[in-house]
PDB file of C-alpha atoms in Angstrom:
ATOM      1  CA  VAL A 110     -73.700 205.405 -15.205  1.00 38.00           C
ATOM      2  CA  GLY A 111     -70.141 204.114 -15.843  1.00 39.00           C
ATOM      3  CA  PHE A 112     -68.592 203.128 -19.063  1.00 42.00           C
ATOM      4  CA  ALA A 113     -67.013 199.830 -19.482  1.00 43.00           C
ATOM      5  CA  LEU A 114     -63.794 199.241 -21.456  1.00 46.00           C
ATOM      6  CA  PRO A 115     -64.241 197.466 -24.823  1.00 48.00           C
ATOM      7  CA  GLY A 116     -64.737 193.781 -24.034  1.00 47.00           C
ATOM      8  CA  ALA A 117     -65.595 194.409 -20.399  1.00 49.00           C
ATOM      9  CA  ALA A 118     -68.840 192.806 -19.327  1.00 50.00           C
ATOM     10  CA  LEU A 119     -71.495 194.889 -17.527  1.00 62.00           C
ATOM     11  CA  ALA A 120     -73.279 192.655 -15.020  1.00 80.00           C
ATOM     12  CA  VAL A 121     -76.903 192.248 -15.570  1.00 91.00           C
ATOM     13  CA  GLU A 122     -79.493 189.947 -14.020  1.00 93.00           C
ATOM     14  CA  VAL A 123     -79.727 186.616 -15.892  1.00 94.00           C
ATOM     15  CA  ALA A 124     -82.201 183.894 -15.250  1.00 91.00           C
ATOM     16  CA  PRO A 125     -80.529 180.569 -13.936  1.00 92.00           C
ATOM     17  CA  VAL A 126     -80.134 177.886 -16.421  1.00 92.00           C
ATOM     18  CA  THR A 127     -81.959 174.606 -15.839  1.00 85.00           C
ATOM     19  CA  GLY A 128     -82.140 171.213 -17.613  1.00 88.00           C
ATOM     20  CA  GLU A 129     -79.743 170.059 -20.165  1.00 89.00           C
ATOM     21  CA  SER A 130     -77.419 172.230 -22.383  1.00 91.00           C
ATOM     22  CA  VAL A 131     -79.257 171.175 -25.335  1.00 91.00           C
ATOM     23  CA  PRO A 132     -83.100 171.678 -25.201  1.00 89.00           C
ATOM     24  CA  ILE A 133     -84.165 168.910 -27.679  1.00 94.00           C
ATOM     25  CA  ALA A 134     -84.823 165.234 -27.123  1.00 95.00           C
ATOM     26  CA  VAL A 135     -82.991 162.353 -28.768  1.00 96.00           C
ATOM     27  CA  GLY A 136     -84.086 162.165 -32.418  1.00 97.00           C
ATOM     28  CA  GLU A 137     -85.297 165.748 -32.490  1.00 97.00           C
ATOM     29  CA  THR A 138     -83.830 168.691 -34.458  1.00 97.00           C
ATOM     30  CA  ARG A 139     -83.683 172.467 -33.865  1.00 97.00           C
ATOM     31  CA  LYS A 140     -83.055 174.685 -36.877  1.00 98.00           C
ATOM     32  CA  VAL A 141     -82.096 178.289 -36.288  1.00 98.00           C
ATOM     33  CA  GLN A 142     -81.244 181.238 -38.564  1.00 98.00           C
ATOM     34  CA  ILE A 143     -77.866 182.852 -37.878  1.00 98.00           C
ATOM     35  CA  ILE A 144     -75.661 185.667 -39.329  1.00 97.00           C
ATOM     36  CA  ARG A 145     -72.097 184.356 -39.645  1.00 96.00           C
ATOM     37  CA  ASN A 146     -69.440 186.928 -40.747  1.00 93.00           C
ATOM     38  CA  GLY A 147     -72.141 189.106 -42.157  1.00 94.00           C
ATOM     39  CA  GLU A 148     -73.822 186.246 -44.209  1.00 96.00           C
ATOM     40  CA  GLU A 149     -77.337 184.932 -43.333  1.00 97.00           C
ATOM     41  CA  MET A 150     -77.481 181.134 -43.057  1.00 97.00           C
ATOM     42  CA  TRP A 151     -79.125 178.380 -41.039  1.00 98.00           C
ATOM     43  CA  ARG A 152     -77.891 175.869 -38.661  1.00 97.00           C
ATOM     44  CA  MET A 153     -79.595 172.637 -37.698  1.00 98.00           C
ATOM     45  CA  ALA A 154     -78.798 170.505 -34.661  1.00 97.00           C
ATOM     46  CA  LEU A 155     -79.918 166.797 -34.466  1.00 98.00           C
ATOM     47  CA  ARG A 156     -79.664 165.077 -31.123  1.00 97.00           C
ATOM     48  CA  LEU A 157     -78.267 161.666 -32.052  1.00 96.00           C
ATOM     49  CA  SER A 158     -78.069 160.196 -28.521  1.00 95.00           C
ATOM     50  CA  GLU A 159     -78.197 161.058 -24.904  1.00 94.00           C
ATOM     51  CA  ASN A 160     -74.738 162.608 -25.102  1.00 93.00           C
ATOM     52  CA  GLN A 161     -74.159 163.433 -28.884  1.00 95.00           C
ATOM     53  CA  LEU A 162     -75.343 166.319 -31.046  1.00 97.00           C
ATOM     54  CA  ASP A 163     -74.649 166.620 -34.782  1.00 98.00           C
ATOM     55  CA  VAL A 164     -74.811 170.123 -36.278  1.00 98.00           C
ATOM     56  CA  THR A 165     -75.057 171.006 -40.056  1.00 98.00           C
ATOM     57  CA  ARG A 166     -74.745 174.505 -41.366  1.00 97.00           C
ATOM     58  CA  SER A 167     -76.064 175.709 -44.711  1.00 98.00           C
ATOM     59  CA  ASP A 168     -72.488 176.373 -45.910  1.00 96.00           C
ATOM     60  CA  GLY A 169     -71.743 172.592 -45.716  1.00 97.00           C
ATOM     61  CA  CYS A 170     -69.895 172.555 -42.415  1.00 97.00           C
ATOM     62  CA  LYS A 171     -70.859 169.659 -40.237  1.00 98.00           C
ATOM     63  CA  PHE A 172     -69.612 168.904 -36.680  1.00 98.00           C
ATOM     64  CA  SER A 173     -70.422 166.688 -33.684  1.00 97.00           C
ATOM     65  CA  ARG A 174     -70.092 167.402 -30.008  1.00 96.00           C
ATOM     66  CA  THR A 175     -70.966 166.055 -26.577  1.00 94.00           C
ATOM     67  CA  ILE A 176     -74.035 167.347 -24.594  1.00 92.00           C
ATOM     68  CA  ASP A 177     -72.840 166.758 -21.063  1.00 90.00           C
ATOM     69  CA  ASP A 178     -71.331 170.157 -21.018  1.00 92.00           C
ATOM     70  CA  ILE A 179     -71.435 173.278 -23.234  1.00 95.00           C
ATOM     71  CA  TYR A 180     -68.562 174.768 -25.348  1.00 96.00           C
ATOM     72  CA  GLY A 181     -66.351 171.755 -25.356  1.00 95.00           C
ATOM     73  CA  PRO A 182     -64.234 170.969 -28.395  1.00 96.00           C
ATOM     74  CA  ASN A 183     -65.920 169.191 -31.387  1.00 97.00           C
ATOM     75  CA  LEU A 184     -65.533 165.454 -31.510  1.00 97.00           C
ATOM     76  CA  SER A 185     -65.264 165.692 -35.260  1.00 98.00           C
ATOM     77  CA  TRP A 186     -65.746 168.330 -38.082  1.00 98.00           C
ATOM     78  CA  GLU A 187     -65.980 168.411 -41.735  1.00 98.00           C
ATOM     79  CA  ASN A 188     -65.868 171.116 -44.473  1.00 97.00           C
ATOM     80  CA  CYS A 189     -65.605 173.919 -41.869  1.00 94.00           C
ATOM     81  CA  SER A 190     -62.656 175.950 -43.142  1.00 90.00           C
ATOM     82  CA  PRO A 191     -60.304 175.717 -46.042  1.00 90.00           C
ATOM     83  CA  GLY A 192     -57.131 173.469 -45.831  1.00 93.00           C
ATOM     84  CA  PRO A 193     -56.449 170.099 -44.042  1.00 95.00           C
ATOM     85  CA  TRP A 194     -57.670 171.441 -40.597  1.00 94.00           C
ATOM     86  CA  GLY A 195     -61.095 172.273 -42.019  1.00 95.00           C
ATOM     87  CA  THR A 196     -61.902 168.498 -41.461  1.00 97.00           C
ATOM     88  CA  GLY A 197     -60.721 166.492 -38.498  1.00 98.00           C
ATOM     89  CA  LYS A 198     -61.488 164.830 -35.167  1.00 98.00           C
ATOM     90  CA  THR A 199     -60.395 164.875 -31.600  1.00 97.00           C
ATOM     91  CA  GLU A 200     -58.747 161.980 -29.705  1.00 97.00           C
ATOM     92  CA  ASN A 201     -57.734 161.288 -26.102  1.00 97.00           C
ATOM     93  CA  MET A 202     -59.934 163.990 -24.611  1.00 96.00           C
ATOM     94  CA  LYS A 203     -59.475 164.654 -20.959  1.00 97.00           C
ATOM     95  CA  LYS A 204     -61.726 167.049 -19.106  1.00 97.00           C
ATOM     96  CA  ASN A 205     -61.402 168.784 -15.736  1.00 98.00           C
ATOM     97  CA  GLY A 206     -64.304 170.944 -14.369  1.00 98.00           C
ATOM     98  CA  GLN A 207     -67.826 171.779 -15.578  1.00 97.00           C
ATOM     99  CA  LEU A 208     -69.479 174.799 -17.175  1.00 97.00           C
ATOM    100  CA  TRP A 209     -73.039 173.591 -17.250  1.00 96.00           C
ATOM    101  CA  PRO A 210     -75.265 174.599 -15.524  1.00 96.00           C
ATOM    102  CA  LEU A 211     -73.839 178.050 -16.345  1.00 97.00           C
ATOM    103  CA  ALA A 212     -72.905 180.189 -13.241  1.00 95.00           C
ATOM    104  CA  VAL A 213     -70.327 182.924 -12.953  1.00 96.00           C
ATOM    105  CA  GLY A 214     -67.035 181.430 -11.894  1.00 97.00           C
ATOM    106  CA  ASN A 215     -67.645 177.882 -13.425  1.00 97.00           C
ATOM    107  CA  LYS A 216     -64.467 176.702 -15.234  1.00 98.00           C
ATOM    108  CA  VAL A 217     -63.580 173.680 -17.492  1.00 98.00           C
ATOM    109  CA  GLU A 218     -60.396 172.654 -19.139  1.00 98.00           C
ATOM    110  CA  TYR A 219     -60.030 170.202 -22.046  1.00 98.00           C
ATOM    111  CA  LYS A 220     -56.830 168.572 -23.275  1.00 98.00           C
ATOM    112  CA  PHE A 221     -56.884 166.510 -26.401  1.00 97.00           C
ATOM    113  CA  HIS A 222     -55.244 165.543 -29.642  1.00 97.00           C
ATOM    114  CA  ALA A 223     -56.586 167.187 -32.700  1.00 97.00           C
ATOM    115  CA  VAL A 224     -56.182 165.224 -35.935  1.00 97.00           C
ATOM    116  CA  ASN A 225     -56.652 166.846 -39.351  1.00 97.00           C
ATOM    117  CA  SER A 226     -57.824 165.281 -42.701  1.00 97.00           C
ATOM    118  CA  LYS A 227     -54.255 164.459 -43.609  1.00 97.00           C
ATOM    119  CA  GLY A 228     -53.669 162.548 -40.324  1.00 96.00           C
ATOM    120  CA  LYS A 229     -51.404 165.254 -38.768  1.00 96.00           C
ATOM    121  CA  LYS A 230     -51.731 165.432 -34.971  1.00 97.00           C
ATOM    122  CA  ASN A 231     -51.556 168.357 -32.585  1.00 96.00           C
ATOM    123  CA  LYS A 232     -50.978 166.535 -29.250  1.00 96.00           C
ATOM    124  CA  LYS A 233     -51.014 169.880 -27.323  1.00 96.00           C
ATOM    125  CA  ALA A 234     -54.588 170.958 -28.246  1.00 97.00           C
ATOM    126  CA  PHE A 235     -56.529 172.460 -25.380  1.00 98.00           C
ATOM    127  CA  ARG A 236     -59.546 174.681 -24.461  1.00 98.00           C
ATOM    128  CA  LYS A 237     -59.947 176.408 -21.221  1.00 98.00           C
ATOM    129  CA  CYS A 238     -63.314 178.176 -20.503  1.00 98.00           C
ATOM    130  CA  GLU A 239     -64.758 180.277 -17.626  1.00 98.00           C
ATOM    131  CA  VAL A 240     -68.090 181.917 -17.168  1.00 97.00           C
ATOM    132  CA  THR A 241     -66.651 185.388 -16.496  1.00 97.00           C
ATOM    133  CA  GLY A 242     -69.896 187.376 -15.930  1.00 96.00           C
ATOM    134  CA  THR A 243     -73.257 188.371 -17.288  1.00 96.00           C
ATOM    135  CA  GLU A 244     -73.953 191.044 -19.938  1.00 96.00           C
ATOM    136  CA  MET A 245     -76.521 192.293 -22.354  1.00 96.00           C
ATOM    137  CA  VAL A 246     -75.777 191.644 -25.977  1.00 96.00           C
ATOM    138  CA  LYS A 247     -77.653 192.508 -29.276  1.00 96.00           C
ATOM    139  CA  ALA A 248     -78.164 189.658 -31.624  1.00 97.00           C
ATOM    140  CA  GLY A 249     -80.431 189.458 -34.679  1.00 95.00           C
ATOM    141  CA  GLY A 250     -81.770 192.867 -33.582  1.00 95.00           C
ATOM    142  CA  ASN A 251     -82.882 191.722 -30.170  1.00 96.00           C
ATOM    143  CA  ASP A 252     -81.403 192.406 -26.727  1.00 96.00           C
ATOM    144  CA  TYR A 253     -80.586 189.315 -24.616  1.00 97.00           C
ATOM    145  CA  ALA A 254     -79.292 188.973 -20.980  1.00 97.00           C
ATOM    146  CA  THR A 255     -76.598 186.469 -21.266  1.00 97.00           C
ATOM    147  CA  TYR A 256     -73.859 184.636 -19.464  1.00 97.00           C
ATOM    148  CA  ARG A 257     -70.445 185.488 -20.993  1.00 97.00           C
ATOM    149  CA  VAL A 258     -68.085 182.540 -21.323  1.00 98.00           C
ATOM    150  CA  GLU A 259     -64.564 183.342 -22.330  1.00 98.00           C
ATOM    151  CA  CYS A 260     -62.349 180.497 -23.794  1.00 98.00           C
ATOM    152  CA  GLU A 261     -58.637 180.291 -24.534  1.00 98.00           C
ATOM    153  CA  GLU A 262     -57.433 177.472 -26.930  1.00 97.00           C
ATOM    154  CA  ASN A 263     -54.325 176.564 -28.800  1.00 94.00           C
ATOM    155  CA  SER A 264     -55.616 178.322 -31.974  1.00 93.00           C
ATOM    156  CA  GLY A 265     -56.674 181.591 -30.349  1.00 97.00           C
ATOM    157  CA  THR A 266     -59.718 182.730 -28.226  1.00 98.00           C
ATOM    158  CA  ARG A 267     -63.516 182.519 -28.257  1.00 98.00           C
ATOM    159  CA  VAL A 268     -66.212 184.364 -26.398  1.00 98.00           C
ATOM    160  CA  PHE A 269     -69.832 182.827 -26.237  1.00 98.00           C
ATOM    161  CA  ASN A 270     -72.854 184.532 -24.922  1.00 98.00           C
ATOM    162  CA  TYR A 271     -75.644 182.238 -23.738  1.00 98.00           C
ATOM    163  CA  SER A 272     -79.270 183.426 -23.240  1.00 97.00           C
ATOM    164  CA  PRO A 273     -81.489 181.339 -20.927  1.00 96.00           C
ATOM    165  CA  GLU A 274     -84.437 183.150 -22.607  1.00 94.00           C
ATOM    166  CA  ALA A 275     -83.529 181.830 -26.100  1.00 95.00           C
ATOM    167  CA  ARG A 276     -82.154 178.634 -24.682  1.00 94.00           C
ATOM    168  CA  ALA A 277     -79.325 179.175 -27.047  1.00 95.00           C
ATOM    169  CA  THR A 278     -75.932 180.691 -27.616  1.00 97.00           C
ATOM    170  CA  VAL A 279     -76.918 184.010 -29.215  1.00 98.00           C
ATOM    171  CA  MET A 280     -73.456 185.228 -30.077  1.00 98.00           C
ATOM    172  CA  MET A 281     -69.968 183.836 -30.576  1.00 97.00           C
ATOM    173  CA  GLN A 282     -66.856 185.706 -31.412  1.00 97.00           C
ATOM    174  CA  ARG A 283     -63.623 183.997 -32.333  1.00 96.00           C
ATOM    175  CA  ASN A 284     -60.104 185.381 -32.722  1.00 97.00           C
ATOM    176  CA  HIS A 285     -58.028 182.801 -34.689  1.00 94.00           C
ATOM    177  CA  LYS A 286     -54.252 183.263 -34.435  1.00 94.00           C
ATOM    178  CA  LYS A 287     -53.872 182.807 -38.201  1.00 91.00           C
ATOM    179  CA  ARG A 288     -57.258 183.624 -39.731  1.00 91.00           C
ATOM    180  CA  GLY A 289     -58.200 186.518 -37.483  1.00 94.00           C
ATOM    181  CA  PRO A 290     -61.663 187.506 -36.157  1.00 96.00           C
ATOM    182  CA  SER A 291     -64.945 185.802 -37.100  1.00 95.00           C
ATOM    183  CA  GLY A 292     -68.222 185.183 -35.421  1.00 96.00           C
ATOM    184  CA  TRP A 293     -71.964 184.591 -35.587  1.00 97.00           C
ATOM    185  CA  GLU A 294     -75.183 185.732 -34.017  1.00 97.00           C
ATOM    186  CA  TYR A 295     -78.489 184.149 -33.444  1.00 98.00           C
ATOM    187  CA  VAL A 296     -81.474 185.520 -35.409  1.00 97.00           C
ATOM    188  CA  LYS A 297     -84.356 183.286 -34.738  1.00 97.00           C
ATOM    189  CA  ASP A 298     -85.648 179.634 -34.648  1.00 97.00           C
ATOM    190  CA  LEU A 299     -86.908 178.370 -37.937  1.00 96.00           C
TER     191      LEU A 299
END
C-alpha cells in the first residue's frame, strides 16, 4: 500500500454516471442536509425548467445555474457572501468542452463577465474544470467512491467530489484568493 501526497487522488472504481446531472424532474425539488464550514444547514434545489436549477440554502443564499453540464458558473446569486460580490449575475457566457457525463479526462472551460450588485463587471471571469481522477471521500460520516473534479477560476480554486451512488456532489472544497478556504459536505437527503 502506497501513501498519496496530500491532495493526490487514489484511484478507486466508481460507477459510471447516467442520465442528467440533476436527478429531479421539472417542478420537483430535492432537499439535502449539508455541513458548510462546520455548520449544519439545508439546501433545496428546485428544477425550474429543462435547463435551469434554482438553489436556496438555509443561510439565505440563493443561486441559479444551468443543468446541461455540472459545475459551471452560477447564472445569478443573491446573499451568498458579504460585500457587493455576494449578489450578482453572469453575462456573455461562452463554453468550450463538457464534463457531464463525468469521465476521467473530461474538461470544460467557461469565459464570462461577472457583474456584482453595484454593477461592477469583471470581464475576465473564467472557470476551467477537469475530471482528474476517482477517489474515496468521507462526507457526513459515510464513505463515497467519487469522481474528483478540479476547477481553477479567477477568484481561486474549487474541488468537487461527485458520487454516482448518492447522485450528488458529496464534498466541495474552495480556496478563495481573498477569503481563504471554505467548503461543505453532503450529509443526507431530507
